[in-house]
PDB file of C-alpha atoms in Angstrom:
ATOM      1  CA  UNK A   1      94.255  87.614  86.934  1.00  0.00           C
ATOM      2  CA  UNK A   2      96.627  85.323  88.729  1.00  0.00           C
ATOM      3  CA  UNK A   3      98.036  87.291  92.050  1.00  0.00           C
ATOM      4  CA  UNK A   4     100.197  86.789  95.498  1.00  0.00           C
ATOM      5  CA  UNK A   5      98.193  86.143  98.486  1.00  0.00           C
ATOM      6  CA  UNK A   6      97.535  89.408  99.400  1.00  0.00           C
ATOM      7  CA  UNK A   7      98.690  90.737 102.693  1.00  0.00           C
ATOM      8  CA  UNK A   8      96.456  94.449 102.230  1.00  0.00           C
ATOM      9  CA  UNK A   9      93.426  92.677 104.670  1.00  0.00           C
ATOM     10  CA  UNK A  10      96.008  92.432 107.634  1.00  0.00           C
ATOM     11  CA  UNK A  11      96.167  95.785 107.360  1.00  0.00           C
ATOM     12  CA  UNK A  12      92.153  96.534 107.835  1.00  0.00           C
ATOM     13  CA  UNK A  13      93.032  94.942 111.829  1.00  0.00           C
ATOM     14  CA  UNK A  14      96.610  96.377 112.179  1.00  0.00           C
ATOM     15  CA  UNK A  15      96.940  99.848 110.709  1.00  0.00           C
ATOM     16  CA  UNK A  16     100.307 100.152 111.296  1.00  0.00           C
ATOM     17  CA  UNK A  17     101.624  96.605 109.526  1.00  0.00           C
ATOM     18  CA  UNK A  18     103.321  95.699 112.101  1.00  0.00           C
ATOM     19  CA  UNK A  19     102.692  91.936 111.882  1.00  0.00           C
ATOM     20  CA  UNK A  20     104.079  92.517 108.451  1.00  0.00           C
ATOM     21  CA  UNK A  21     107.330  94.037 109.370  1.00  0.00           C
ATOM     22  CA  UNK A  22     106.139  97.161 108.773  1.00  0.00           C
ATOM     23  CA  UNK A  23     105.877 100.825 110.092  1.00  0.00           C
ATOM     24  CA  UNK A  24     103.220 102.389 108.469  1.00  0.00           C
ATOM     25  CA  UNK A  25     101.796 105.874 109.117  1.00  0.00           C
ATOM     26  CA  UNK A  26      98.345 106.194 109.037  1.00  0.00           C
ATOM     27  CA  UNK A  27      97.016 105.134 105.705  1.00  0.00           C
ATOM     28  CA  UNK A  28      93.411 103.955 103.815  1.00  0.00           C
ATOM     29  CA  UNK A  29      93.092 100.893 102.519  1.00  0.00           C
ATOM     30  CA  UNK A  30      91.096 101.152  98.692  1.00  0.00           C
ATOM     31  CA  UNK A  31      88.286  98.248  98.024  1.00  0.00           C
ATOM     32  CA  UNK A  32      86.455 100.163  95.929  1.00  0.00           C
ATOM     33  CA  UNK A  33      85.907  99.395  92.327  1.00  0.00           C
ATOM     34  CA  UNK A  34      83.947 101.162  89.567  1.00  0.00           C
ATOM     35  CA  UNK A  35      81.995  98.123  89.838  1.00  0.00           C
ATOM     36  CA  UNK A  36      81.092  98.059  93.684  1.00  0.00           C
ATOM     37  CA  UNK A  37      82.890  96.464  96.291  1.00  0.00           C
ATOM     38  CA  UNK A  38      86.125  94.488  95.258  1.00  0.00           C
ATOM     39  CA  UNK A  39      86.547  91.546  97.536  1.00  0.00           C
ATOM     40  CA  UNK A  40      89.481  92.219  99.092  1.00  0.00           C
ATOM     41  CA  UNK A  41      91.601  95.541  99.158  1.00  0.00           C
ATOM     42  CA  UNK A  42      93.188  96.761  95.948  1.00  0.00           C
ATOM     43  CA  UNK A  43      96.273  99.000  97.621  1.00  0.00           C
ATOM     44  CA  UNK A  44      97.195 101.292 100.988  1.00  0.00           C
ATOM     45  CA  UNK A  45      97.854 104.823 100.421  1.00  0.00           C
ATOM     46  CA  UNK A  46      99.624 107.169 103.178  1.00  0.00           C
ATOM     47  CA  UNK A  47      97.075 109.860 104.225  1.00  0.00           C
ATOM     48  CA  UNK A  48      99.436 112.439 104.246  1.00  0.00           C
ATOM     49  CA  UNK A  49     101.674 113.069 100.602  1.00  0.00           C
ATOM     50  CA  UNK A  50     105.359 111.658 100.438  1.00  0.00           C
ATOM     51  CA  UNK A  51     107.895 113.279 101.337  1.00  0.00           C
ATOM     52  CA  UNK A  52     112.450 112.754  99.812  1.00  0.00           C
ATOM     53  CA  UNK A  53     112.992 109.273 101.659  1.00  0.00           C
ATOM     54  CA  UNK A  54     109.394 107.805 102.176  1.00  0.00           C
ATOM     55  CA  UNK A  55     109.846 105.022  99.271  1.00  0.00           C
ATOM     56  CA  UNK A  56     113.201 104.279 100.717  1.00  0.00           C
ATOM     57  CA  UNK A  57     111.876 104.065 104.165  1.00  0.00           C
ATOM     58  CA  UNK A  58     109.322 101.517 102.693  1.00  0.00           C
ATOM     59  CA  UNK A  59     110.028  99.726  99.852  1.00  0.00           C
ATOM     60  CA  UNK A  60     111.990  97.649 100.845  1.00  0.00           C
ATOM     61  CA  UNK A  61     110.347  96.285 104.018  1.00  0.00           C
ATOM     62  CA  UNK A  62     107.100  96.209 102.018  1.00  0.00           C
ATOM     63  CA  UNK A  63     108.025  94.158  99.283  1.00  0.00           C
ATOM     64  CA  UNK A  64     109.347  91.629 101.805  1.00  0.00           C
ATOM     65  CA  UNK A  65     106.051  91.438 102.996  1.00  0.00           C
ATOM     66  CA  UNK A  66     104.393  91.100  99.021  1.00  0.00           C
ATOM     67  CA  UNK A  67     103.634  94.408  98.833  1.00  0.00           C
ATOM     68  CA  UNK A  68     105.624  97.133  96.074  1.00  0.00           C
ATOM     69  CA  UNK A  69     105.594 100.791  96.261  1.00  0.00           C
ATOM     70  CA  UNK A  70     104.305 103.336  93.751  1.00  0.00           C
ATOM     71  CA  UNK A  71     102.936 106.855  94.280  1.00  0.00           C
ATOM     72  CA  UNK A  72      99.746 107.754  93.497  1.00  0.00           C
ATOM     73  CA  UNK A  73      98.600 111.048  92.479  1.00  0.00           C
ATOM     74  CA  UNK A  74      95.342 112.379  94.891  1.00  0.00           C
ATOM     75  CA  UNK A  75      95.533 115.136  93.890  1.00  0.00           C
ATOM     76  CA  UNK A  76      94.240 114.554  90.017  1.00  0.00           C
ATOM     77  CA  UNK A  77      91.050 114.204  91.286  1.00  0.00           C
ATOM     78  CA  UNK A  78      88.212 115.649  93.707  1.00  0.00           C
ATOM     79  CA  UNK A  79      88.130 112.867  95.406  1.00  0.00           C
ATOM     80  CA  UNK A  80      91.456 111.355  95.984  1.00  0.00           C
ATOM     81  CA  UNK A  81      92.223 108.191  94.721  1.00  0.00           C
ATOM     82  CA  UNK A  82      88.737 106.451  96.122  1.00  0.00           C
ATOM     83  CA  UNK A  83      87.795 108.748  92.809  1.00  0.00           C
ATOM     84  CA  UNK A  84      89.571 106.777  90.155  1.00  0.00           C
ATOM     85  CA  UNK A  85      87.973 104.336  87.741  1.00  0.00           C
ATOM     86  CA  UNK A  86      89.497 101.461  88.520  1.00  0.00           C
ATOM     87  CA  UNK A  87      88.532  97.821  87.160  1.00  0.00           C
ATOM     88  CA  UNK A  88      90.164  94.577  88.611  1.00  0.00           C
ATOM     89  CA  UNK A  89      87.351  92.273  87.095  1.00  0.00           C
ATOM     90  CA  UNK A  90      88.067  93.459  83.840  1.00  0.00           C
ATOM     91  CA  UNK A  91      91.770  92.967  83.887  1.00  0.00           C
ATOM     92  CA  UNK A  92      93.380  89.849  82.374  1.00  0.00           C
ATOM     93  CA  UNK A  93      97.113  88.826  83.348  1.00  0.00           C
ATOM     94  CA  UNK A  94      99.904  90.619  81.994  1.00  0.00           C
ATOM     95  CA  UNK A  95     101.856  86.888  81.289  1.00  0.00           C
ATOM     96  CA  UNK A  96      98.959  85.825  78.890  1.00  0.00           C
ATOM     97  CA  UNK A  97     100.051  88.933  76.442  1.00  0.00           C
ATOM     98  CA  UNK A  98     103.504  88.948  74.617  1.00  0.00           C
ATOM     99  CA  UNK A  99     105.014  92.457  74.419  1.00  0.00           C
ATOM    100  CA  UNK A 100     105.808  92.980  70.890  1.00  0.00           C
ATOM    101  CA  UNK A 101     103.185  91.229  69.515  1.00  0.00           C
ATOM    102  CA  UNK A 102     100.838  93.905  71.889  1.00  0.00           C
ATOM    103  CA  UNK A 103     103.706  96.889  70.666  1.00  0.00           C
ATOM    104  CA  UNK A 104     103.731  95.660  66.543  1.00  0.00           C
ATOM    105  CA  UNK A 105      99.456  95.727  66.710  1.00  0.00           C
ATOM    106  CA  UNK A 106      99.322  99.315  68.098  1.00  0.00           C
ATOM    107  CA  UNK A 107     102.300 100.767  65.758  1.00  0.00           C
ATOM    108  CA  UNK A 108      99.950  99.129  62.785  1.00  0.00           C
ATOM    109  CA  UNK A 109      96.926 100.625  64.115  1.00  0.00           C
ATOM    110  CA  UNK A 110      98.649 104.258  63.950  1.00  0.00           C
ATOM    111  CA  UNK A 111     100.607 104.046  61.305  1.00  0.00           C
ATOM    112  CA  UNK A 112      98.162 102.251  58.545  1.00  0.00           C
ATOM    113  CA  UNK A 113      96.220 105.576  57.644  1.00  0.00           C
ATOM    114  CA  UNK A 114      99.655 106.552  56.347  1.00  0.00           C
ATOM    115  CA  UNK A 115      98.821 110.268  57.376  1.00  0.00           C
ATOM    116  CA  UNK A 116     101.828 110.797  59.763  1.00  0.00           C
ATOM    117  CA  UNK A 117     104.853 109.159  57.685  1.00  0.00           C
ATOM    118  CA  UNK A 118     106.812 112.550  58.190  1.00  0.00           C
ATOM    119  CA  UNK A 119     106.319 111.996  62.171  1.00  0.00           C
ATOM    120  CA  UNK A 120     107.317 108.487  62.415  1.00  0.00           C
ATOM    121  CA  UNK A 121     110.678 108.777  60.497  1.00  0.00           C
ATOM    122  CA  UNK A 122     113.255 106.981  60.326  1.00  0.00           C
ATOM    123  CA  UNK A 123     110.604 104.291  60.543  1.00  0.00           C
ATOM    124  CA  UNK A 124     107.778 103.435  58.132  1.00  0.00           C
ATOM    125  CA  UNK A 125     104.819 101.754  58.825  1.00  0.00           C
ATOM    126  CA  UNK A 126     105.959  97.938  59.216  1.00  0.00           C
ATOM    127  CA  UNK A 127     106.888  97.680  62.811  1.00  0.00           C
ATOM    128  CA  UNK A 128     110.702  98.542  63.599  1.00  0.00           C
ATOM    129  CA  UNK A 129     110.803  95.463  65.880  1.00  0.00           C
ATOM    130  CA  UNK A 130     112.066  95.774  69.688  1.00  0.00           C
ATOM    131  CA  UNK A 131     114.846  98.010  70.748  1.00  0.00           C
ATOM    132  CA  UNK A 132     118.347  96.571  72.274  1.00  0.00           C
ATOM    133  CA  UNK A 133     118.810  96.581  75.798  1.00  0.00           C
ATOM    134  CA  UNK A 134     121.387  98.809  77.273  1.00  0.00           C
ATOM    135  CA  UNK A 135     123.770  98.570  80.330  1.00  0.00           C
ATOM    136  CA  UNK A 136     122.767  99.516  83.508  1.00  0.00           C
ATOM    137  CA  UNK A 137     123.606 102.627  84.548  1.00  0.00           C
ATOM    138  CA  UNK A 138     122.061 102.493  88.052  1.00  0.00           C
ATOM    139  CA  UNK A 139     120.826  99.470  90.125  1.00  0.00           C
ATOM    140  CA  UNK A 140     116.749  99.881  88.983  1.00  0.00           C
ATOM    141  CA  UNK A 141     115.351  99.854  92.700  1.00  0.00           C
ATOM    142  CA  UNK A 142     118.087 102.613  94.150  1.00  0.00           C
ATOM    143  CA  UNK A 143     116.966 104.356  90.868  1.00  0.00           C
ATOM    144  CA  UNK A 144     113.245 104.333  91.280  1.00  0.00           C
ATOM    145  CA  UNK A 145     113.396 105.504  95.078  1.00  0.00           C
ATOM    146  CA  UNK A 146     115.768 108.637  93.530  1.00  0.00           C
ATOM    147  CA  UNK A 147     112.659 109.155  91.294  1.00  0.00           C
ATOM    148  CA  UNK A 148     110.473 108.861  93.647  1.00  0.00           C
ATOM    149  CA  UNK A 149     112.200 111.347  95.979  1.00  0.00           C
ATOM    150  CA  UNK A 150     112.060 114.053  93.236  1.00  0.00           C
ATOM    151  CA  UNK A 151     108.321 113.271  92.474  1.00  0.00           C
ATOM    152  CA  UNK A 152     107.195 113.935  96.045  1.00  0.00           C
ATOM    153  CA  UNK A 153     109.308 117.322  96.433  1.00  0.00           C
ATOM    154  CA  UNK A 154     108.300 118.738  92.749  1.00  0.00           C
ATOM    155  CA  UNK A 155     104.866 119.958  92.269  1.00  0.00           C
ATOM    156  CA  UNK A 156     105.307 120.907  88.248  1.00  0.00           C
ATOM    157  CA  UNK A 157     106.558 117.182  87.720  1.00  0.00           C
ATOM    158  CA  UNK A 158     103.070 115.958  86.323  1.00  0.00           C
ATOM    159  CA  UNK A 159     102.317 114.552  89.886  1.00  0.00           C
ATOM    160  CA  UNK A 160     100.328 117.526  92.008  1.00  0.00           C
ATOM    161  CA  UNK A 161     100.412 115.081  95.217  1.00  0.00           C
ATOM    162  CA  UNK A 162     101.969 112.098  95.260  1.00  0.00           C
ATOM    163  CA  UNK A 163     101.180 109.857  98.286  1.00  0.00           C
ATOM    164  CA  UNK A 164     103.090 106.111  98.688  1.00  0.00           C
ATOM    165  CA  UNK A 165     100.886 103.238  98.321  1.00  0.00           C
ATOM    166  CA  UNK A 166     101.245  99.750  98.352  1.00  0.00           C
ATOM    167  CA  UNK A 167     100.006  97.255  96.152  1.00  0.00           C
ATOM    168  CA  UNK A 168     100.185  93.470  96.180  1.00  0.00           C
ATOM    169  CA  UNK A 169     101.611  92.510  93.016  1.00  0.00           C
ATOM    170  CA  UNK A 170     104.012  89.951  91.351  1.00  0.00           C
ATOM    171  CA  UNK A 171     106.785  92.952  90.103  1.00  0.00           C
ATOM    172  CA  UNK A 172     106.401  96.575  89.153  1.00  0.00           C
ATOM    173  CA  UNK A 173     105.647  95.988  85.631  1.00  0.00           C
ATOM    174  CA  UNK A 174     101.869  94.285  87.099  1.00  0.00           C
ATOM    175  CA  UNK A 175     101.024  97.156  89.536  1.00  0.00           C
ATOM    176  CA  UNK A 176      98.539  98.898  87.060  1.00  0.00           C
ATOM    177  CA  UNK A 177      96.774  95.410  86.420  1.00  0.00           C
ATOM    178  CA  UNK A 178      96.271  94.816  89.850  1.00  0.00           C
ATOM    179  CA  UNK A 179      94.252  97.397  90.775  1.00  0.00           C
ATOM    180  CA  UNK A 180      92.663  97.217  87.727  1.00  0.00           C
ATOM    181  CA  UNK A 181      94.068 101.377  86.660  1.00  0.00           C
ATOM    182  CA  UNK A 182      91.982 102.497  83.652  1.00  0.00           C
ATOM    183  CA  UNK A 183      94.265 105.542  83.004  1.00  0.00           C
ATOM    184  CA  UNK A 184      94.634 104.672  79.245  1.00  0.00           C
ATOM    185  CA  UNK A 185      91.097 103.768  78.116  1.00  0.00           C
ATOM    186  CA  UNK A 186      90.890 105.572  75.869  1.00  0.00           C
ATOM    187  CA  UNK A 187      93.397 103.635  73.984  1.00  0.00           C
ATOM    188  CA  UNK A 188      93.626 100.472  75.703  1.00  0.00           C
ATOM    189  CA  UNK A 189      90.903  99.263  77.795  1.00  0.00           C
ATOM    190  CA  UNK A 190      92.883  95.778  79.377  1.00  0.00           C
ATOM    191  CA  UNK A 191      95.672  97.620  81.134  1.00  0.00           C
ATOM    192  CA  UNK A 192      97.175  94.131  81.698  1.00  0.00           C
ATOM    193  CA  UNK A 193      98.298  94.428  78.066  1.00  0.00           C
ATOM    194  CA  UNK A 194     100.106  97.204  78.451  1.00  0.00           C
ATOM    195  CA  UNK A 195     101.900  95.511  81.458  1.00  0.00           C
ATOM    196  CA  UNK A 196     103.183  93.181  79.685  1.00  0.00           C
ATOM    197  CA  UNK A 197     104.889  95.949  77.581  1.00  0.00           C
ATOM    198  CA  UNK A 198     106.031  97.304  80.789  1.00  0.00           C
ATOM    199  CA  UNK A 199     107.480  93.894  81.803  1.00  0.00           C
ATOM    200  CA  UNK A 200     109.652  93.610  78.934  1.00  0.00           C
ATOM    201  CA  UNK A 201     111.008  97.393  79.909  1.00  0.00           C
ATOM    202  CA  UNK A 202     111.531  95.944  83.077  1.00  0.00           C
ATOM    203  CA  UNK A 203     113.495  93.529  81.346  1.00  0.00           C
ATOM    204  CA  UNK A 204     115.848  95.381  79.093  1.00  0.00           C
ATOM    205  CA  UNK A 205     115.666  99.126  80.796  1.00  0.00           C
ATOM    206  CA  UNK A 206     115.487  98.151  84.475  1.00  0.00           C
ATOM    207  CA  UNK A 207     112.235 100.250  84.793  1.00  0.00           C
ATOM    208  CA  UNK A 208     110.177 100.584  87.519  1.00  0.00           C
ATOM    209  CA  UNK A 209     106.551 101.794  88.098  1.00  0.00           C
ATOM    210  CA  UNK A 210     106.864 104.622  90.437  1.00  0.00           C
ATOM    211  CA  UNK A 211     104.006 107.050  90.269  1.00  0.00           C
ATOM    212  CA  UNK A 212     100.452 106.633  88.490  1.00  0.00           C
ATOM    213  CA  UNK A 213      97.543 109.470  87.904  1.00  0.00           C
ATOM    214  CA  UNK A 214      94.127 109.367  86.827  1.00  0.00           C
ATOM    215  CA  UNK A 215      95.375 109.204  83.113  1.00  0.00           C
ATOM    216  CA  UNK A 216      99.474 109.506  83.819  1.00  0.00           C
ATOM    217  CA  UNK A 217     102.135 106.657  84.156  1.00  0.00           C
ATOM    218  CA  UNK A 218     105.386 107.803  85.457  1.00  0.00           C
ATOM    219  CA  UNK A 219     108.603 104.900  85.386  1.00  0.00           C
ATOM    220  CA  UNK A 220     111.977 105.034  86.656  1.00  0.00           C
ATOM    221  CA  UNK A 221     115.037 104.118  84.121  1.00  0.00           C
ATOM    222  CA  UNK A 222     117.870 102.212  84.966  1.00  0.00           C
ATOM    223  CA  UNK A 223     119.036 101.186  81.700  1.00  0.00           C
ATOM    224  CA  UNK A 224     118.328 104.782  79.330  1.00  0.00           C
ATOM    225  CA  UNK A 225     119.427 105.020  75.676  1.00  0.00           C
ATOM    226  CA  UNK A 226     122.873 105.782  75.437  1.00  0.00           C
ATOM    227  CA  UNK A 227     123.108 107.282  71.802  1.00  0.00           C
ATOM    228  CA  UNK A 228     120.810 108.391  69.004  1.00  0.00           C
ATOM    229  CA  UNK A 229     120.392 105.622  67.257  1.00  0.00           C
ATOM    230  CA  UNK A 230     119.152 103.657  70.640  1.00  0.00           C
ATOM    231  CA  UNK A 231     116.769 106.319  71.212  1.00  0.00           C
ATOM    232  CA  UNK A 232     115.175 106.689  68.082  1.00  0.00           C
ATOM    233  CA  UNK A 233     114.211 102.655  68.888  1.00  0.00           C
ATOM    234  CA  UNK A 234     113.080 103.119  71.837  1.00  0.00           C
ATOM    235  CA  UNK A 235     111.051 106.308  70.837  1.00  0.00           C
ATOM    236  CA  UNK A 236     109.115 103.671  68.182  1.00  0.00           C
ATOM    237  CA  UNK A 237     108.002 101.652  70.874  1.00  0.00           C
ATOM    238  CA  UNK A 238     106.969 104.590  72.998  1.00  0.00           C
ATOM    239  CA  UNK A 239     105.009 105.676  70.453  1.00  0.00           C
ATOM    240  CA  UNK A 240     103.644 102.613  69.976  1.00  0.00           C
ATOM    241  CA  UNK A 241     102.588 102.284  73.867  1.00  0.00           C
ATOM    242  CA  UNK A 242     101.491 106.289  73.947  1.00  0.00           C
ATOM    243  CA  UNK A 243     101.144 107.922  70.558  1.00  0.00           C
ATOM    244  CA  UNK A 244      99.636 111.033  72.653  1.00  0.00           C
ATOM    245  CA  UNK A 245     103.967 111.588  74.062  1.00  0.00           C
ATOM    246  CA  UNK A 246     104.762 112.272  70.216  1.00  0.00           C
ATOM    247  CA  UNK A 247     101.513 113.744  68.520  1.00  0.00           C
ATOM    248  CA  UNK A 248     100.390 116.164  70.825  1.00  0.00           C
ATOM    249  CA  UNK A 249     103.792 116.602  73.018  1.00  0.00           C
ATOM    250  CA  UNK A 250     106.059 119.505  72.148  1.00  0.00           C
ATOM    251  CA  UNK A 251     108.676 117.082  70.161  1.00  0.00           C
ATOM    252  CA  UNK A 252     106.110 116.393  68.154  1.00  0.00           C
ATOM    253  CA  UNK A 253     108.239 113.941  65.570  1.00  0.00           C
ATOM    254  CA  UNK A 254     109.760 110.797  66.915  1.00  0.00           C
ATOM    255  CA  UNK A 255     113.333 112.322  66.048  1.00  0.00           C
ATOM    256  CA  UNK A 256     112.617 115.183  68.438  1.00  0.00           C
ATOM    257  CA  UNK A 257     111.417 112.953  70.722  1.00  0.00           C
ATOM    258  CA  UNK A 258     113.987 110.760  70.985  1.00  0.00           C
ATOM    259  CA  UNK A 259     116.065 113.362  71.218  1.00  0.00           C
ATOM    260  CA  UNK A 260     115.596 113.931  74.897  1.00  0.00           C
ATOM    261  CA  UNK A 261     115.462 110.090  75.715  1.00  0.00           C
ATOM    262  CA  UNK A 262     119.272 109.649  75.542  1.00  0.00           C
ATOM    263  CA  UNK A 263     120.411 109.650  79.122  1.00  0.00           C
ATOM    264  CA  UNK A 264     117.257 110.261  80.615  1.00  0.00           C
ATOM    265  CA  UNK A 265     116.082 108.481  83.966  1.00  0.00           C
ATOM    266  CA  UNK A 266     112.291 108.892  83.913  1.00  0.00           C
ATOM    267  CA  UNK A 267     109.891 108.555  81.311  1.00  0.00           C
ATOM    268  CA  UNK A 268     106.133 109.536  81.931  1.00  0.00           C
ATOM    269  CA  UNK A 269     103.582 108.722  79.423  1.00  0.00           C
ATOM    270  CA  UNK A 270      99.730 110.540  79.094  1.00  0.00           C
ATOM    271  CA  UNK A 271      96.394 109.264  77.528  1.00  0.00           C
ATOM    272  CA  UNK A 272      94.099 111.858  76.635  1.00  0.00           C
TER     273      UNK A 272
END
């Protein structure tokens, strides 16, 4: 896929970024893919797990240098995040996919058996089309280091130990792509695809990727659903991007679902 120079080698000489601008503390530097060796480092993680004001510390300086935050969860797996599955080389670029096209093929997909009409209501099974964007209700970056903050200080929040790394990537919406993050392959095995869903969130919600697991994606929302209606439509294209939220969540119809959309700041999404 088409990337930034990428500034995560500087690091493998100067642990501490400072020819970046940077004040790291100590970190590891990831290069390893399921595949073998990736030729250059996919992302820096901190060694030790973030803490309420570690993205603010860094995010910004990072991304001057052409890095962007996000934590990662190394504590879903025995072996950190060197454990994960991850698959740069199989990855295409999330500009190369258009979001509702990629959002009206998976609704079809779960919705032609016809089996779960009662769960999908109001909607039938011709996609609904995109949602409306709302207003801001919080500048999208001050938002995402809030959500960050309460990640790192909250065990039970589907992150057991969430450490900042630091990926070189072209905006938030790309970070999975670029390190090539498998978490949904059971579903979706380009990630990039689902980036490009994430882009157009981006877009109209002001989201931001801020923490990913083995199989978990949490973002940050800067532009919620104000009402009912705007929730139900943005509950259709969640369930198009994660049937697994609605099916086998505990608002397990897409009017229950959407139900706790309306205001809310963070959505998190699971693959089984």
């Amino acid at each position: 896929m088409a990337t930034l120079p990428n500034p995560l080698p500087t690091l493998a000489t100067d642990p501490s970024g400072r020819s970046l601008g940077l004040q790291l503390p100590p970190g590891r530097l990831v290069d390893m893919s399921y595949d073998g060796f990736w030729h250059e480092p996919l992302l820096w993680y901190a060694e030790k797990a973030a803490t309420p004001g570690t993205w603010k510390a860094l995010g910004a300086s990072a991304a001057r240098a052409g890095l962007l935050p996000v934590l990662v969860d190394a504590g879903g797996s025995g072996d950190g995040v060197e454990g994960w599955v991850l698959l740069p080389g199989e990855t295409s670029y999330p500009g190369d996919h258009d979001a509702e096209d990629v959002l009206a093929e998976y609704w079809e997909e779960e919705t032609e058996d016809g089996d779960i009409d009662e769960e999908i209501e109001p909607f039938g099974s011709e996609w609904p089309g995109l949602a409306p964007a709302p207003a801001l209700s919080a500048d999208p970056d001050t938002r995402a280091a809030q959500i960050a903050d309460a990640l790192g200080g909250d065990r039970e929040s589907g992150v057991e130990e969430a450490h900042l790394a630091l990926v070189p990537a072209r905006r938030s919406a790309d970070i999975p792509a670029a390190i090539g993050w498998t978490g949904p392959v059971n579903y979706e095995a380009d990630v990039a695809r689902m980036c490009a869903v994430l882009r157009s969130w981006e877009d109209r919600f002001g989201i931001r990727v801020v923490a990913l697991g083995l199989d978990t994606l949490v973002v940050s929302v800067a532009a919620p659903p104000a009402t009912r209606e705007e929730a139900e439509a943005v509950a259709a294209e969640h369930f198009a991007f994660c049937p697994d939220n609605v099916l086998q969540g505990e608002r397990d119809t897409l009017r229950a679902y959407a139900k706790d959309l309306v205001g809310q700041p963070v959505w998190t999404f699971w693959w089984d």
